[in-house]
Short mmCIF file of C-alpha atoms in Angstrom, two decimals:
data_model
loop_
_atom_site.label_atom_id
_atom_site.label_comp_id
_atom_site.label_asym_id
_atom_site.label_seq_id
_atom_site.Cartn_x
_atom_site.Cartn_y
_atom_site.Cartn_z
CA MET E 769 49.16 -91.39 -95.33
CA ALA E 770 48.74 -88.29 -93.20
CA ARG E 771 52.19 -88.81 -91.63
CA LYS E 772 53.90 -88.32 -94.93
CA PHE E 773 54.96 -84.76 -95.46
CA LEU E 774 54.15 -82.99 -98.68
CA TYR E 775 54.55 -85.00 -101.82
CA VAL E 776 52.86 -88.40 -101.58
CA VAL E 777 49.58 -87.72 -103.36
CA ALA E 778 47.83 -90.35 -105.44
CA THR E 779 46.59 -87.74 -107.90
CA LEU E 780 50.10 -86.89 -108.85
CA ILE E 781 51.17 -90.50 -109.27
CA VAL E 782 48.41 -90.94 -111.84
CA LEU E 783 49.39 -87.75 -113.62
CA VAL E 784 53.08 -88.58 -113.68
CA ILE E 785 52.34 -91.96 -115.23
CA ALA E 786 50.15 -90.19 -117.77
CA GLY E 787 52.97 -87.74 -118.36
CA GLY E 788 55.21 -90.40 -119.83
CA VAL E 789 54.82 -92.24 -123.12
CA ALA E 790 51.05 -92.54 -122.77
CA TYR E 791 50.63 -88.81 -122.33
CA SER E 792 52.82 -88.07 -125.33
CA LEU E 793 50.58 -90.32 -127.43
CA PHE E 794 47.13 -89.50 -126.12
CA GLY E 795 47.55 -86.24 -124.22
CA ASN E 796 44.70 -84.65 -122.36
CA ALA E 797 42.16 -87.24 -123.52
CA LEU E 798 44.00 -89.87 -121.49
CA LEU E 799 43.78 -87.78 -118.35
CA ARG E 800 40.06 -87.28 -118.86
CA ARG E 801 39.39 -90.98 -119.34
CA ALA E 802 41.38 -91.85 -116.24
CA MET E 803 40.16 -89.14 -113.87
CA VAL E 804 36.67 -87.93 -114.83
CA PRO E 805 33.87 -89.79 -112.99
CA SER E 806 31.53 -91.76 -115.22
CA VAL E 807 28.70 -91.61 -112.67
CA ALA E 808 25.97 -88.99 -112.52
CA PHE E 809 26.35 -86.07 -110.16
CA ARG E 810 24.62 -86.71 -106.85
CA ALA E 811 23.07 -83.65 -105.25
CA GLU E 812 23.72 -83.27 -101.54
CA PRO E 813 21.97 -81.04 -99.00
CA PRO E 814 23.65 -77.83 -97.88
CA MET E 815 25.47 -77.72 -94.58
CA PRO E 816 23.15 -77.24 -91.60
CA ALA E 817 23.05 -73.72 -90.19
CA ASN E 818 26.09 -72.99 -88.04
CA ALA E 819 27.64 -76.35 -88.98
CA TYR E 820 31.09 -74.74 -89.04
CA GLY E 821 30.65 -73.77 -85.42
CA ASP E 822 31.80 -77.35 -84.81
CA ARG E 823 35.60 -77.44 -84.57
CA ALA E 824 35.58 -80.92 -86.10
CA LEU E 825 34.90 -79.30 -89.48
CA TRP E 826 38.21 -77.43 -89.39
CA PHE E 827 41.73 -78.64 -90.04
CA ALA E 828 42.97 -75.52 -88.24
CA ARG E 829 41.39 -72.67 -86.31
CA PRO E 830 41.91 -70.95 -82.97
CA GLY E 831 41.38 -73.42 -80.16
CA LEU E 832 42.81 -76.40 -82.05
CA THR E 833 46.33 -77.60 -81.21
CA ASN E 834 48.96 -79.53 -83.19
CA THR E 835 47.32 -78.66 -86.48
CA PRO E 836 49.04 -79.08 -89.88
CA VAL E 837 49.61 -75.33 -90.16
CA ASP E 838 51.70 -75.35 -86.97
CA TRP E 839 54.49 -77.23 -88.76
CA LEU E 840 57.77 -75.36 -89.33
CA PRO E 841 60.97 -76.41 -91.13
CA PRO E 842 63.73 -77.50 -88.73
CA GLY E 843 65.67 -74.50 -87.47
CA VAL E 844 62.92 -71.98 -88.22
CA ALA E 845 61.64 -70.29 -85.07
CA PRO E 846 57.92 -69.52 -84.85
CA GLY E 847 58.34 -66.04 -83.38
CA ALA E 848 55.49 -63.97 -82.01
CA PRO E 849 52.41 -64.44 -84.22
CA GLY E 850 51.11 -61.47 -86.15
CA ASN E 851 47.73 -59.88 -85.74
CA ALA E 852 45.99 -61.20 -88.87
CA GLU E 853 43.13 -63.63 -89.25
CA ILE E 854 44.02 -65.96 -92.14
CA PHE E 855 41.43 -67.94 -94.11
CA PHE E 856 43.12 -70.68 -96.16
CA ILE E 857 41.36 -72.96 -98.66
CA HIS E 858 43.34 -76.12 -99.41
CA PRO E 859 43.74 -77.61 -102.91
CA THR E 860 42.20 -80.76 -104.35
CA SER E 861 43.04 -83.86 -102.34
CA PHE E 862 40.13 -86.02 -103.55
CA VAL E 863 40.86 -88.14 -106.61
CA GLY E 864 37.95 -90.57 -106.60
CA THR E 865 35.99 -91.39 -109.74
CA ASP E 866 33.02 -93.08 -108.08
CA ARG E 867 31.50 -89.73 -107.03
CA TRP E 868 31.96 -86.05 -107.86
CA ASN E 869 32.47 -84.67 -104.34
CA ALA E 870 34.49 -85.90 -101.41
CA ALA E 871 32.82 -87.05 -98.21
CA LEU E 872 33.77 -84.99 -95.17
CA ASP E 873 34.82 -88.15 -93.31
CA ASP E 874 37.01 -89.53 -96.12
CA GLY E 875 40.17 -90.32 -94.15
CA GLU E 876 42.49 -90.69 -97.13
CA THR E 877 41.35 -87.43 -98.71
CA ASN E 878 41.62 -85.60 -95.39
CA GLY E 879 45.07 -87.02 -94.85
CA ARG E 880 46.23 -85.63 -98.17
CA ALA E 881 44.67 -82.27 -97.34
CA GLN E 882 46.68 -82.10 -94.13
CA ILE E 883 49.84 -82.83 -96.09
CA PHE E 884 49.16 -79.86 -98.33
CA LEU E 885 48.36 -77.62 -95.39
CA ARG E 886 51.73 -78.40 -93.79
CA GLY E 887 53.61 -77.26 -96.84
CA GLN E 888 51.36 -74.35 -97.86
CA ALA E 889 49.28 -72.77 -95.09
CA SER E 890 52.18 -73.07 -92.63
CA ALA E 891 53.85 -70.21 -94.50
CA PHE E 892 51.13 -67.85 -93.22
CA ALA E 893 51.08 -68.90 -89.56
CA ALA E 894 53.67 -66.29 -88.55
CA ALA E 895 51.25 -63.57 -89.68
CA GLY E 896 48.46 -64.61 -87.33
CA ARG E 897 45.76 -67.20 -86.71
CA VAL E 898 45.08 -69.66 -89.54
CA TRP E 899 41.59 -70.99 -90.25
CA ALA E 900 41.44 -73.92 -92.71
CA PRO E 901 38.04 -75.59 -93.25
CA ARG E 902 37.19 -79.07 -94.40
CA TYR E 903 34.83 -79.01 -97.38
CA ARG E 904 33.19 -81.41 -99.81
CA GLN E 905 35.64 -80.58 -102.55
CA ALA E 906 35.13 -81.53 -106.18
CA THR E 907 37.19 -84.43 -107.42
CA PHE E 908 40.26 -83.78 -109.56
CA GLY E 909 38.47 -84.95 -112.70
CA ALA E 910 36.01 -82.06 -112.44
CA PHE E 911 38.77 -79.82 -113.82
CA LEU E 912 39.19 -81.93 -116.95
CA THR E 913 35.68 -81.63 -118.35
CA GLY E 914 33.07 -78.99 -119.07
CA ASP E 915 30.17 -81.30 -118.19
CA ASP E 916 27.34 -79.94 -116.05
CA ALA E 917 28.28 -82.48 -113.39
CA ALA E 918 31.65 -80.78 -112.94
CA ARG E 919 30.02 -77.37 -112.50
CA GLN E 920 27.56 -78.80 -110.00
CA ALA E 921 30.37 -80.45 -108.05
CA LEU E 922 32.31 -77.20 -107.84
CA ASP E 923 29.18 -75.31 -106.81
CA LEU E 924 28.59 -77.79 -103.99
CA ALA E 925 32.18 -77.41 -102.83
CA TYR E 926 31.94 -73.63 -102.93
CA ARG E 927 28.79 -73.62 -100.83
CA ASP E 928 30.73 -75.37 -98.07
CA VAL E 929 33.61 -72.90 -98.37
CA ALA E 930 31.19 -69.96 -98.23
CA ALA E 931 29.50 -71.40 -95.12
CA ALA E 932 32.91 -71.81 -93.48
CA PHE E 933 33.82 -68.24 -94.45
CA ASP E 934 30.64 -66.92 -92.85
CA GLN E 935 31.53 -68.74 -89.63
CA PHE E 936 35.08 -67.40 -89.87
CA LEU E 937 33.75 -63.85 -90.07
CA ALA E 938 31.41 -64.47 -87.16
CA ASP E 939 34.09 -65.96 -84.89
CA ALA E 940 37.24 -64.08 -85.90
CA ASP E 941 38.25 -60.89 -84.15
CA PRO E 942 36.42 -58.10 -86.05
CA ASN E 943 39.25 -55.67 -85.30
CA ARG E 944 41.93 -57.78 -86.96
CA PRO E 945 42.97 -57.56 -90.62
CA ILE E 946 42.38 -60.55 -92.89
CA ILE E 947 44.65 -62.53 -95.22
CA LEU E 948 42.89 -64.75 -97.77
CA ALA E 949 44.82 -67.58 -99.41
CA GLY E 950 44.28 -70.78 -101.33
CA HIS E 951 45.80 -73.08 -103.89
CA SER E 952 44.41 -74.72 -107.02
CA GLN E 953 40.74 -75.64 -106.35
CA GLY E 954 41.04 -73.60 -103.16
CA ALA E 955 42.18 -70.59 -105.20
CA LEU E 956 39.23 -71.01 -107.58
CA HIS E 957 36.81 -70.91 -104.65
CA LEU E 958 38.70 -67.90 -103.30
CA THR E 959 38.01 -65.96 -106.51
CA ARG E 960 34.29 -66.55 -106.00
CA LEU E 961 34.50 -65.48 -102.35
CA LEU E 962 36.18 -62.28 -103.49
CA ARG E 963 33.45 -61.56 -106.01
CA GLU E 964 30.49 -62.46 -103.83
CA ARG E 965 31.60 -61.63 -100.27
CA VAL E 966 34.42 -59.07 -100.47
CA ALA E 967 34.32 -56.85 -103.56
CA ASN E 968 32.55 -53.51 -103.00
CA THR E 969 31.85 -54.25 -99.33
CA PRO E 970 33.29 -52.79 -96.10
CA LEU E 971 35.11 -56.10 -95.62
CA ALA E 972 37.46 -55.19 -98.47
CA ARG E 973 39.11 -52.59 -96.24
CA ARG E 974 40.25 -55.36 -93.89
CA ILE E 975 42.00 -57.42 -96.57
CA VAL E 976 45.79 -57.41 -96.27
CA ALA E 977 46.23 -59.53 -99.40
CA ALA E 978 44.61 -62.36 -101.35
CA TYR E 979 46.93 -65.17 -102.49
CA VAL E 980 45.19 -66.76 -105.49
CA VAL E 981 47.97 -69.26 -106.20
CA GLY E 982 47.90 -72.07 -108.76
CA TRP E 983 44.86 -70.71 -110.59
CA PRO E 984 44.83 -68.41 -113.65
CA VAL E 985 43.47 -64.89 -113.16
CA SER E 986 42.95 -62.79 -116.29
CA ARG E 987 44.15 -59.22 -115.86
CA VAL E 988 41.53 -58.09 -118.37
CA ALA E 989 38.49 -60.30 -117.81
CA ASP E 990 38.80 -61.35 -114.15
CA LEU E 991 40.71 -58.87 -112.02
CA PRO E 992 38.23 -55.94 -112.22
CA ALA E 993 35.51 -58.14 -110.73
CA LEU E 994 37.58 -59.32 -107.77
CA GLY E 995 37.59 -56.01 -105.95
CA LEU E 996 41.35 -55.90 -105.34
CA PRO E 997 44.11 -54.57 -107.59
CA GLU E 998 47.08 -56.66 -108.62
CA CYS E 999 50.03 -56.38 -106.22
CA THR E 1000 52.66 -54.29 -108.00
CA ALA E 1001 54.83 -53.31 -105.03
CA ALA E 1002 56.45 -55.58 -102.45
CA ASP E 1003 55.04 -53.64 -99.51
CA GLN E 1004 51.58 -53.01 -100.97
CA ALA E 1005 48.51 -54.03 -98.96
CA GLY E 1006 44.95 -54.60 -100.09
CA CYS E 1007 45.96 -56.38 -103.30
CA LEU E 1008 45.98 -59.76 -105.05
CA LEU E 1009 48.86 -62.14 -105.87
CA SER E 1010 48.83 -65.10 -108.25
CA TRP E 1011 51.40 -67.36 -109.92
CA GLN E 1012 51.65 -70.73 -111.69
CA SER E 1013 55.06 -72.42 -111.68
CA PHE E 1014 56.64 -74.10 -114.72
CA ALA E 1015 60.17 -75.34 -115.37
CA GLU E 1016 61.72 -75.09 -118.82
CA PRO E 1017 60.91 -76.21 -121.41
CA ALA E 1018 57.36 -75.35 -120.36
CA ASP E 1019 54.21 -76.56 -122.08
CA PRO E 1020 51.13 -74.97 -120.46
CA THR E 1021 48.76 -76.33 -123.12
CA LEU E 1022 46.59 -78.14 -120.57
CA ILE E 1023 45.87 -74.85 -118.81
CA LEU E 1024 45.65 -72.62 -121.88
CA GLU E 1025 43.23 -74.97 -123.62
CA ARG E 1026 40.63 -74.46 -120.88
CA TYR E 1027 41.54 -70.85 -120.14
CA ASP E 1028 41.25 -69.59 -123.71
CA ALA E 1029 37.89 -71.32 -124.17
CA SER E 1030 36.41 -69.76 -121.03
CA THR E 1031 34.58 -66.56 -120.12
CA GLY E 1032 35.93 -64.16 -117.54
CA PHE E 1033 34.20 -62.96 -114.40
CA ASP E 1034 33.10 -59.78 -116.17
CA GLY E 1035 31.50 -61.69 -119.05
CA ARG E 1036 34.27 -61.09 -121.58
CA PRO E 1037 36.26 -63.96 -123.13
CA ARG E 1038 39.61 -64.80 -121.55
CA SER E 1039 41.06 -65.94 -124.87
CA GLY E 1040 44.46 -64.37 -125.49
CA THR E 1041 44.40 -62.25 -122.33
CA PRO E 1042 47.44 -62.09 -120.01
CA MET E 1043 47.28 -63.65 -116.56
CA VAL E 1044 48.26 -62.04 -113.29
CA CYS E 1045 51.84 -63.10 -112.53
CA THR E 1046 53.32 -62.13 -109.20
CA ASN E 1047 56.95 -63.06 -108.72
CA PRO E 1048 56.97 -64.54 -105.19
CA LEU E 1049 60.68 -63.74 -104.82
CA THR E 1050 60.12 -60.01 -105.25
CA GLY E 1051 56.45 -59.59 -104.39
CA THR E 1052 55.99 -57.57 -107.58
CA ALA E 1053 54.27 -58.10 -110.92
CA ASN E 1054 55.99 -59.32 -114.09
CA ALA E 1055 59.38 -59.46 -112.36
CA VAL E 1056 62.54 -61.51 -112.82
CA ALA E 1057 64.67 -62.63 -109.86
CA PRO E 1058 67.76 -64.86 -109.52
CA ALA E 1059 67.96 -67.89 -107.26
CA SER E 1060 69.96 -65.83 -104.77
CA ALA E 1061 66.72 -63.94 -104.00
CA ASN E 1062 65.02 -67.15 -102.87
CA ALA E 1063 65.10 -67.21 -99.06
CA GLY E 1064 64.11 -70.84 -98.79
CA THR E 1065 62.63 -73.78 -100.71
CA LEU E 1066 61.24 -76.80 -98.86
CA ILE E 1067 63.32 -79.89 -99.68
CA PRO E 1068 61.84 -83.20 -98.43
CA ASP E 1069 63.87 -85.84 -96.61
CA LYS E 1070 64.13 -89.37 -98.01
CA ALA E 1071 61.36 -90.63 -95.76
CA LEU E 1072 59.08 -87.84 -96.97
CA GLU E 1073 58.11 -87.06 -93.38
CA THR E 1074 59.63 -83.59 -93.04
CA ALA E 1075 61.48 -81.02 -95.11
CA ALA E 1076 64.44 -78.69 -94.75
CA MET E 1077 64.35 -75.11 -95.88
CA THR E 1078 67.19 -74.43 -98.30
CA PRO E 1079 67.88 -70.93 -99.68
CA GLY E 1080 69.26 -69.89 -103.06
CA LEU E 1081 68.02 -72.82 -105.15
CA VAL E 1082 65.20 -71.62 -107.39
CA PRO E 1083 64.93 -68.46 -109.55
CA ALA E 1084 61.64 -67.07 -110.80
CA ALA E 1085 60.65 -65.04 -113.84
CA CYS E 1086 57.23 -63.97 -115.07
CA GLY E 1087 56.90 -64.26 -118.82
CA GLY E 1088 54.75 -65.14 -121.79
CA ARG E 1089 51.05 -65.17 -121.05
CA GLY E 1090 51.77 -64.83 -117.33
CA PHE E 1091 53.27 -68.15 -116.26
CA LEU E 1092 56.11 -68.20 -113.73
CA SER E 1093 59.29 -69.82 -115.01
CA ILE E 1094 61.61 -71.47 -112.47
CA GLY E 1095 64.33 -72.10 -115.06
CA ASP E 1096 65.66 -75.33 -116.49
CA GLY E 1097 67.51 -76.67 -113.45
CA PRO E 1098 65.15 -76.83 -110.46
CA PRO E 1099 66.07 -79.04 -107.48
CA ASP E 1100 64.71 -82.54 -106.98
CA LEU E 1101 61.61 -82.11 -104.84
CA GLY E 1102 60.13 -85.47 -105.78
CA PRO E 1103 58.70 -87.18 -108.86
CA TYR E 1104 55.39 -85.37 -108.96
CA VAL E 1105 55.95 -82.76 -111.66
CA LEU E 1106 52.88 -82.68 -113.89
CA PRO E 1107 52.80 -82.99 -117.68
CA GLY E 1108 54.19 -79.95 -119.47
CA ASN E 1109 56.87 -79.40 -116.79
CA ASN E 1110 54.14 -78.01 -114.58
CA TRP E 1111 55.35 -77.62 -110.97
CA HIS E 1112 51.82 -76.89 -109.79
CA VAL E 1113 52.00 -78.94 -106.60
CA TYR E 1114 55.11 -77.02 -105.51
CA ASP E 1115 53.75 -73.48 -106.09
CA TYR E 1116 54.14 -72.65 -102.41
CA SER E 1117 56.99 -74.94 -101.31
CA LEU E 1118 59.34 -73.58 -104.00
CA PHE E 1119 59.10 -70.14 -102.37
CA TRP E 1120 57.98 -70.97 -98.81
CA ALA E 1121 60.28 -68.54 -96.98
CA ASN E 1122 59.52 -65.68 -99.38
CA VAL E 1123 55.77 -66.24 -99.05
CA ARG E 1124 56.15 -66.12 -95.26
CA ALA E 1125 58.09 -62.86 -95.46
CA ASP E 1126 55.67 -61.44 -98.04
CA ALA E 1127 52.65 -61.94 -95.77
CA LEU E 1128 54.44 -60.32 -92.82
CA ARG E 1129 55.57 -57.37 -94.95
CA ARG E 1130 52.10 -56.68 -96.34
CA LEU E 1131 50.60 -57.04 -92.86
CA ALA E 1132 53.03 -54.43 -91.53
CA THR E 1133 51.97 -52.06 -94.31
CA TRP E 1134 48.28 -52.59 -93.57
CA GLU E 1135 48.82 -51.91 -89.86
CA THR E 1136 50.62 -48.62 -90.45
CA ARG E 1137 48.41 -47.11 -93.16
#
């Protein structure tokens, strides 16, 4: 499984099946029945002190070789690495329903995580040294229910991420700037790291940018608590980026249903509030850009073992409540588009080359300010 490149993920197969006739008939309830564990949450002890000092608990970090983040599209030269320390939190790769949190030694789950890291975290490697921890992530079904078990599972996962972040801060070069990035569940945990470990601390001055991708961030009820402003300029440093990709016709009901029923980080309701939408093609907020501005989308080969970077294929436009539209004619990246024309799994690969350039540009600004 780990040899496959970016798109073979069992979670998505389940969702695509649900996205057909069954989804049209039963909608979100079907997803919940299929993916939410029916077992009780099982509490697990916290990581031992300094557990993340063990390199075995990292998918990537300085000192490890041939990691998933070292992958580059054919024809793309690595170049001299930048001076940043990059902490990347991978998205959900555990889809089990027999427990709420993944085991650290789950080979299938770890294999999927490495697939995601190749297509996502690799975009940041040119900017510096990438650190990507393993963690006991919550299962996919935890995002489909408001049960206490789901909250407990996410709390357990976050505790691992926070422990890894503490080790990252202890071991990383204290004179280097920091890029924070994540996707989906990883982006959710990143918002908590920002609130609890970065906002209103001296560490905030070291942050080049925070890429909170594939997770909704309310401009009104969330952003003020995160300690970083929204990125509004392409060369701005010390700011936050976020986007969620949909093709047309888009139906973001699955996201809006949960979002509008939730409370923001500052205690106010999120209902009806706009989300942060950074256009990854321009690096600016609420922008529209043609496909010609796209420097490279990752297109998988037929064997799904690598991908070519192809420019000029996908436009991007922020609109509505803050979702990112990629138009009505996106390329064929595989069959794993989620219900509602949600291109969630491709949030990074659609704009891989622009994300790479964005990180380098913001790093250059940070280093000269």
